[in-house]
PDB file of C-alpha atoms in Angstrom:
ATOM      1  CA  UNK A   1     -10.147  30.242   5.409  1.00 37.00           C
ATOM      2  CA  UNK A   2      -8.903  28.815   2.653  1.00 39.00           C
ATOM      3  CA  UNK A   3     -11.048  27.506  -0.686  1.00 39.00           C
ATOM      4  CA  UNK A   4     -11.276  23.754  -1.229  1.00 41.00           C
ATOM      5  CA  UNK A   5     -12.504  23.668  -4.450  1.00 40.00           C
ATOM      6  CA  UNK A   6     -11.444  22.257  -7.692  1.00 38.00           C
ATOM      7  CA  UNK A   7     -10.941  24.279 -11.216  1.00 37.00           C
ATOM      8  CA  UNK A   8     -11.578  21.579 -13.586  1.00 43.00           C
ATOM      9  CA  UNK A   9      -9.053  22.081 -16.864  1.00 51.00           C
ATOM     10  CA  UNK A  10     -10.612  19.769 -18.988  1.00 71.00           C
ATOM     11  CA  UNK A  11     -13.565  17.924 -19.589  1.00 85.00           C
ATOM     12  CA  UNK A  12     -14.374  15.832 -22.585  1.00 90.00           C
ATOM     13  CA  UNK A  13     -17.074  15.924 -24.627  1.00 93.00           C
ATOM     14  CA  UNK A  14     -18.499  11.299 -24.512  1.00 95.00           C
ATOM     15  CA  UNK A  15     -17.174  11.489 -28.325  1.00 93.00           C
ATOM     16  CA  UNK A  16     -13.457  13.286 -27.968  1.00 91.00           C
ATOM     17  CA  UNK A  17     -13.124  10.155 -25.133  1.00 92.00           C
ATOM     18  CA  UNK A  18     -13.648   6.993 -27.380  1.00 93.00           C
ATOM     19  CA  UNK A  19     -11.364   9.030 -29.705  1.00 89.00           C
ATOM     20  CA  UNK A  20      -8.562   9.200 -27.125  1.00 86.00           C
ATOM     21  CA  UNK A  21      -9.971   5.799 -25.207  1.00 89.00           C
ATOM     22  CA  UNK A  22     -10.400   3.147 -27.943  1.00 85.00           C
ATOM     23  CA  UNK A  23      -7.475   1.742 -30.049  1.00 72.00           C
ATOM     24  CA  UNK A  24      -5.137   3.029 -26.821  1.00 70.00           C
ATOM     25  CA  UNK A  25      -1.197   2.172 -27.696  1.00 59.00           C
ATOM     26  CA  UNK A  26      -0.301   3.408 -24.442  1.00 58.00           C
ATOM     27  CA  UNK A  27      -3.147   0.222 -23.291  1.00 69.00           C
ATOM     28  CA  UNK A  28      -4.042   2.532 -20.329  1.00 81.00           C
ATOM     29  CA  UNK A  29      -7.622   2.073 -19.656  1.00 87.00           C
ATOM     30  CA  UNK A  30      -9.471   5.176 -18.288  1.00 91.00           C
ATOM     31  CA  UNK A  31     -13.388   5.412 -16.751  1.00 93.00           C
ATOM     32  CA  UNK A  32     -15.697   8.564 -18.044  1.00 95.00           C
ATOM     33  CA  UNK A  33     -17.684  10.172 -16.046  1.00 95.00           C
ATOM     34  CA  UNK A  34     -19.508  12.985 -17.168  1.00 94.00           C
ATOM     35  CA  UNK A  35     -16.826  14.209 -19.011  1.00 93.00           C
ATOM     36  CA  UNK A  36     -13.785  13.593 -16.460  1.00 91.00           C
ATOM     37  CA  UNK A  37     -11.862  10.261 -17.093  1.00 90.00           C
ATOM     38  CA  UNK A  38     -10.648   8.451 -14.545  1.00 89.00           C
ATOM     39  CA  UNK A  39      -7.882   6.124 -15.081  1.00 87.00           C
ATOM     40  CA  UNK A  40      -7.602   2.462 -13.984  1.00 87.00           C
ATOM     41  CA  UNK A  41      -5.486   0.925 -11.666  1.00 83.00           C
ATOM     42  CA  UNK A  42      -3.771  -2.473 -12.426  1.00 83.00           C
ATOM     43  CA  UNK A  43      -5.573  -5.971 -11.318  1.00 87.00           C
ATOM     44  CA  UNK A  44      -4.090  -8.447  -8.709  1.00 90.00           C
ATOM     45  CA  UNK A  45      -3.436 -11.986  -9.550  1.00 91.00           C
ATOM     46  CA  UNK A  46      -7.030 -13.319  -6.893  1.00 94.00           C
ATOM     47  CA  UNK A  47      -8.735 -10.788  -8.875  1.00 93.00           C
ATOM     48  CA  UNK A  48      -7.925 -12.126 -11.898  1.00 94.00           C
ATOM     49  CA  UNK A  49      -8.331 -15.537 -10.829  1.00 96.00           C
ATOM     50  CA  UNK A  50     -11.851 -15.076  -9.682  1.00 97.00           C
ATOM     51  CA  UNK A  51     -13.002 -13.266 -13.233  1.00 97.00           C
ATOM     52  CA  UNK A  52     -11.668 -15.346 -14.699  1.00 97.00           C
ATOM     53  CA  UNK A  53     -12.972 -19.432 -14.128  1.00 97.00           C
ATOM     54  CA  UNK A  54     -16.740 -16.998 -13.841  1.00 98.00           C
ATOM     55  CA  UNK A  55     -15.784 -15.988 -17.226  1.00 98.00           C
ATOM     56  CA  UNK A  56     -14.318 -19.602 -18.862  1.00 98.00           C
ATOM     57  CA  UNK A  57     -17.462 -20.776 -17.102  1.00 98.00           C
ATOM     58  CA  UNK A  58     -19.968 -18.172 -18.302  1.00 98.00           C
ATOM     59  CA  UNK A  59     -18.461 -18.597 -22.196  1.00 98.00           C
ATOM     60  CA  UNK A  60     -18.716 -22.222 -22.786  1.00 98.00           C
ATOM     61  CA  UNK A  61     -22.498 -22.805 -21.049  1.00 98.00           C
ATOM     62  CA  UNK A  62     -23.428 -19.365 -23.686  1.00 98.00           C
ATOM     63  CA  UNK A  63     -21.778 -21.048 -26.786  1.00 97.00           C
ATOM     64  CA  UNK A  64     -23.499 -21.163 -29.633  1.00 97.00           C
ATOM     65  CA  UNK A  65     -26.418 -18.972 -27.528  1.00 97.00           C
ATOM     66  CA  UNK A  66     -27.303 -15.249 -28.389  1.00 97.00           C
ATOM     67  CA  UNK A  67     -26.054 -14.479 -25.199  1.00 98.00           C
ATOM     68  CA  UNK A  68     -22.145 -13.414 -25.048  1.00 97.00           C
ATOM     69  CA  UNK A  69     -20.315 -12.484 -22.426  1.00 98.00           C
ATOM     70  CA  UNK A  70     -17.527  -9.957 -22.971  1.00 98.00           C
ATOM     71  CA  UNK A  71     -14.146  -9.646 -20.472  1.00 95.00           C
ATOM     72  CA  UNK A  72     -12.850  -6.369 -19.089  1.00 92.00           C
ATOM     73  CA  UNK A  73     -11.387  -4.531 -22.206  1.00 90.00           C
ATOM     74  CA  UNK A  74     -14.905  -3.966 -23.277  1.00 95.00           C
ATOM     75  CA  UNK A  75     -16.293  -0.856 -22.459  1.00 97.00           C
ATOM     76  CA  UNK A  76     -20.657  -0.359 -21.282  1.00 98.00           C
ATOM     77  CA  UNK A  77     -21.952   2.727 -22.248  1.00 98.00           C
ATOM     78  CA  UNK A  78     -24.623   4.173 -19.453  1.00 98.00           C
ATOM     79  CA  UNK A  79     -26.665   7.428 -20.221  1.00 96.00           C
ATOM     80  CA  UNK A  80     -29.457   8.840 -19.037  1.00 93.00           C
ATOM     81  CA  UNK A  81     -30.218  12.134 -20.780  1.00 92.00           C
ATOM     82  CA  UNK A  82     -27.058  14.377 -20.389  1.00 91.00           C
ATOM     83  CA  UNK A  83     -25.748  11.814 -17.829  1.00 94.00           C
ATOM     84  CA  UNK A  84     -22.859   9.343 -19.614  1.00 97.00           C
ATOM     85  CA  UNK A  85     -20.809   6.870 -18.078  1.00 97.00           C
ATOM     86  CA  UNK A  86     -18.287   4.387 -20.190  1.00 97.00           C
ATOM     87  CA  UNK A  87     -17.688   1.609 -17.433  1.00 97.00           C
ATOM     88  CA  UNK A  88     -15.094  -1.517 -17.877  1.00 96.00           C
ATOM     89  CA  UNK A  89     -16.649  -4.154 -15.552  1.00 97.00           C
ATOM     90  CA  UNK A  90     -15.198  -7.470 -14.621  1.00 97.00           C
ATOM     91  CA  UNK A  91     -16.998  -9.393 -17.042  1.00 98.00           C
ATOM     92  CA  UNK A  92     -21.301  -8.960 -18.393  1.00 98.00           C
ATOM     93  CA  UNK A  93     -22.831 -10.034 -20.522  1.00 98.00           C
ATOM     94  CA  UNK A  94     -24.671  -8.939 -23.939  1.00 98.00           C
ATOM     95  CA  UNK A  95     -27.608 -11.361 -26.093  1.00 97.00           C
ATOM     96  CA  UNK A  96     -29.101  -8.697 -28.325  1.00 94.00           C
ATOM     97  CA  UNK A  97     -27.634  -7.110 -31.330  1.00 92.00           C
ATOM     98  CA  UNK A  98     -24.992  -4.241 -30.081  1.00 93.00           C
ATOM     99  CA  UNK A  99     -23.288  -2.132 -32.714  1.00 91.00           C
ATOM    100  CA  UNK A 100     -20.577  -0.293 -31.311  1.00 95.00           C
ATOM    101  CA  UNK A 101     -17.169  -1.980 -31.775  1.00 93.00           C
ATOM    102  CA  UNK A 102     -15.441  -0.357 -28.090  1.00 93.00           C
ATOM    103  CA  UNK A 103     -18.454  -0.780 -25.930  1.00 97.00           C
ATOM    104  CA  UNK A 104     -21.949  -2.332 -26.043  1.00 98.00           C
ATOM    105  CA  UNK A 105     -24.790  -0.828 -23.968  1.00 98.00           C
ATOM    106  CA  UNK A 106     -27.352  -3.098 -23.230  1.00 98.00           C
ATOM    107  CA  UNK A 107     -26.035  -5.597 -21.273  1.00 98.00           C
ATOM    108  CA  UNK A 108     -28.307  -8.241 -19.518  1.00 98.00           C
ATOM    109  CA  UNK A 109     -24.903  -9.225 -16.693  1.00 98.00           C
ATOM    110  CA  UNK A 110     -22.437  -7.314 -15.389  1.00 98.00           C
ATOM    111  CA  UNK A 111     -20.337  -8.423 -12.573  1.00 98.00           C
ATOM    112  CA  UNK A 112     -17.411  -6.353 -11.153  1.00 97.00           C
ATOM    113  CA  UNK A 113     -15.497  -7.982  -8.833  1.00 97.00           C
ATOM    114  CA  UNK A 114     -14.554  -5.921  -5.210  1.00 95.00           C
ATOM    115  CA  UNK A 115     -10.701  -4.646  -4.119  1.00 90.00           C
ATOM    116  CA  UNK A 116     -10.336  -2.968  -1.282  1.00 87.00           C
ATOM    117  CA  UNK A 117      -9.266   0.092  -3.695  1.00 86.00           C
ATOM    118  CA  UNK A 118     -12.297  -0.515  -6.298  1.00 88.00           C
ATOM    119  CA  UNK A 119     -15.321  -1.526  -3.677  1.00 92.00           C
ATOM    120  CA  UNK A 120     -16.345   2.274  -2.369  1.00 94.00           C
ATOM    121  CA  UNK A 121     -16.976   2.618  -6.033  1.00 94.00           C
ATOM    122  CA  UNK A 122     -18.859  -0.430  -7.689  1.00 95.00           C
ATOM    123  CA  UNK A 123     -21.089  -0.602  -4.499  1.00 95.00           C
ATOM    124  CA  UNK A 124     -22.256   2.881  -4.434  1.00 95.00           C
ATOM    125  CA  UNK A 125     -21.822   4.469  -8.366  1.00 96.00           C
ATOM    126  CA  UNK A 126     -21.511   1.779 -10.507  1.00 97.00           C
ATOM    127  CA  UNK A 127     -23.898   0.332  -8.822  1.00 97.00           C
ATOM    128  CA  UNK A 128     -26.245   2.692  -9.023  1.00 97.00           C
ATOM    129  CA  UNK A 129     -25.491   4.511 -13.064  1.00 97.00           C
ATOM    130  CA  UNK A 130     -25.943  -0.093 -13.785  1.00 98.00           C
ATOM    131  CA  UNK A 131     -29.157  -0.615 -12.293  1.00 97.00           C
ATOM    132  CA  UNK A 132     -29.785   2.223 -14.927  1.00 96.00           C
ATOM    133  CA  UNK A 133     -29.668   0.314 -17.637  1.00 98.00           C
ATOM    134  CA  UNK A 134     -33.100  -1.011 -18.498  1.00 97.00           C
ATOM    135  CA  UNK A 135     -31.835  -4.526 -19.913  1.00 98.00           C
ATOM    136  CA  UNK A 136     -29.448  -4.998 -17.003  1.00 98.00           C
ATOM    137  CA  UNK A 137     -31.211  -8.033 -15.213  1.00 98.00           C
ATOM    138  CA  UNK A 138     -28.927  -8.567 -12.726  1.00 98.00           C
ATOM    139  CA  UNK A 139     -25.579  -7.083 -10.859  1.00 98.00           C
ATOM    140  CA  UNK A 140     -22.755  -9.042  -9.242  1.00 98.00           C
ATOM    141  CA  UNK A 141     -20.597  -8.128  -6.433  1.00 98.00           C
ATOM    142  CA  UNK A 142     -17.832 -10.695  -6.158  1.00 97.00           C
ATOM    143  CA  UNK A 143     -15.387 -11.012  -3.250  1.00 96.00           C
ATOM    144  CA  UNK A 144     -11.540 -11.412  -4.655  1.00 93.00           C
ATOM    145  CA  UNK A 145     -10.368 -12.311  -0.935  1.00 92.00           C
ATOM    146  CA  UNK A 146     -12.833 -15.168   0.162  1.00 95.00           C
ATOM    147  CA  UNK A 147     -16.184 -16.995  -1.054  1.00 97.00           C
ATOM    148  CA  UNK A 148     -18.797 -15.109  -1.777  1.00 97.00           C
ATOM    149  CA  UNK A 149     -21.172 -12.541  -3.829  1.00 97.00           C
ATOM    150  CA  UNK A 150     -23.821 -10.384  -3.521  1.00 97.00           C
ATOM    151  CA  UNK A 151     -26.129 -10.473  -6.118  1.00 98.00           C
ATOM    152  CA  UNK A 152     -28.609  -7.358  -7.036  1.00 98.00           C
ATOM    153  CA  UNK A 153     -31.430  -8.276  -9.541  1.00 98.00           C
ATOM    154  CA  UNK A 154     -33.578  -6.618 -10.688  1.00 98.00           C
ATOM    155  CA  UNK A 155     -36.900  -8.750 -10.529  1.00 97.00           C
ATOM    156  CA  UNK A 156     -36.456  -8.465  -6.879  1.00 98.00           C
ATOM    157  CA  UNK A 157     -36.084  -3.800  -6.887  1.00 97.00           C
ATOM    158  CA  UNK A 158     -32.533  -4.683  -6.793  1.00 98.00           C
ATOM    159  CA  UNK A 159     -31.982  -5.679  -3.388  1.00 98.00           C
ATOM    160  CA  UNK A 160     -29.141  -7.614  -2.205  1.00 98.00           C
ATOM    161  CA  UNK A 161     -28.948 -11.142  -2.470  1.00 98.00           C
ATOM    162  CA  UNK A 162     -25.785 -13.115  -0.222  1.00 98.00           C
ATOM    163  CA  UNK A 163     -23.759 -15.291  -1.247  1.00 98.00           C
ATOM    164  CA  UNK A 164     -20.903 -18.082   0.511  1.00 98.00           C
ATOM    165  CA  UNK A 165     -18.521 -20.546   0.345  1.00 97.00           C
ATOM    166  CA  UNK A 166     -20.507 -23.846  -0.718  1.00 97.00           C
ATOM    167  CA  UNK A 167     -23.817 -21.990  -1.947  1.00 98.00           C
ATOM    168  CA  UNK A 168     -25.406 -23.041  -5.179  1.00 98.00           C
ATOM    169  CA  UNK A 169     -26.344 -19.568  -7.264  1.00 98.00           C
ATOM    170  CA  UNK A 170     -28.560 -19.018 -10.705  1.00 98.00           C
ATOM    171  CA  UNK A 171     -27.922 -16.229 -12.352  1.00 98.00           C
ATOM    172  CA  UNK A 172     -31.011 -16.071 -13.747  1.00 98.00           C
ATOM    173  CA  UNK A 173     -30.475 -13.464 -16.422  1.00 98.00           C
ATOM    174  CA  UNK A 174     -27.981 -16.676 -18.237  1.00 98.00           C
ATOM    175  CA  UNK A 175     -29.607 -19.324 -16.617  1.00 98.00           C
ATOM    176  CA  UNK A 176     -25.818 -20.606 -14.851  1.00 98.00           C
ATOM    177  CA  UNK A 177     -25.934 -22.060 -11.704  1.00 98.00           C
ATOM    178  CA  UNK A 178     -22.834 -21.516 -10.147  1.00 97.00           C
ATOM    179  CA  UNK A 179     -20.974 -23.229  -6.406  1.00 98.00           C
ATOM    180  CA  UNK A 180     -19.345 -20.524  -5.150  1.00 98.00           C
ATOM    181  CA  UNK A 181     -16.350 -21.378  -3.977  1.00 97.00           C
ATOM    182  CA  UNK A 182     -15.914 -23.159  -7.440  1.00 96.00           C
ATOM    183  CA  UNK A 183     -14.959 -19.671  -8.617  1.00 97.00           C
ATOM    184  CA  UNK A 184     -12.091 -19.386  -5.356  1.00 95.00           C
ATOM    185  CA  UNK A 185      -9.803 -22.472  -7.030  1.00 83.00           C
TER     186      UNK A 185
END
């Protein structure tokens, strides 16, 4: 029988990861999960369209408030004891003062746009990690293919709510109401 165990050659500390990732001249982004670093692939045209439309609406709606939306180049740090992760959500909103230049720790809203290659991780690993953030009120998962989204809210103990087509949905964490299909063109 063959031993299928994988030998891990190099585990990075969070500090080493941040030194390597911040000001990265090659512009490749990497997520960090407990010492392991994962390269991120590019996003499709549809992915960029739907996330861009939602980001624009959030930015316009939140103008002049203490809340600020961030796009996919700003990391979110999730830490519980020795479990440390840095993810790049497609969009997140922070309403509290954050001090680090490269990541936020207290978002109230996180949005991930699902693709065939990312949806398993987004729906499981990332969803469970994000729910550990005490500040997080809502997690939105958007389809990149069709007008469909799911919301997980703290106030409902993270039960999934689904919206599609001409459904109107309110992002309670920031008070913005959108019609799902309008995010798709």
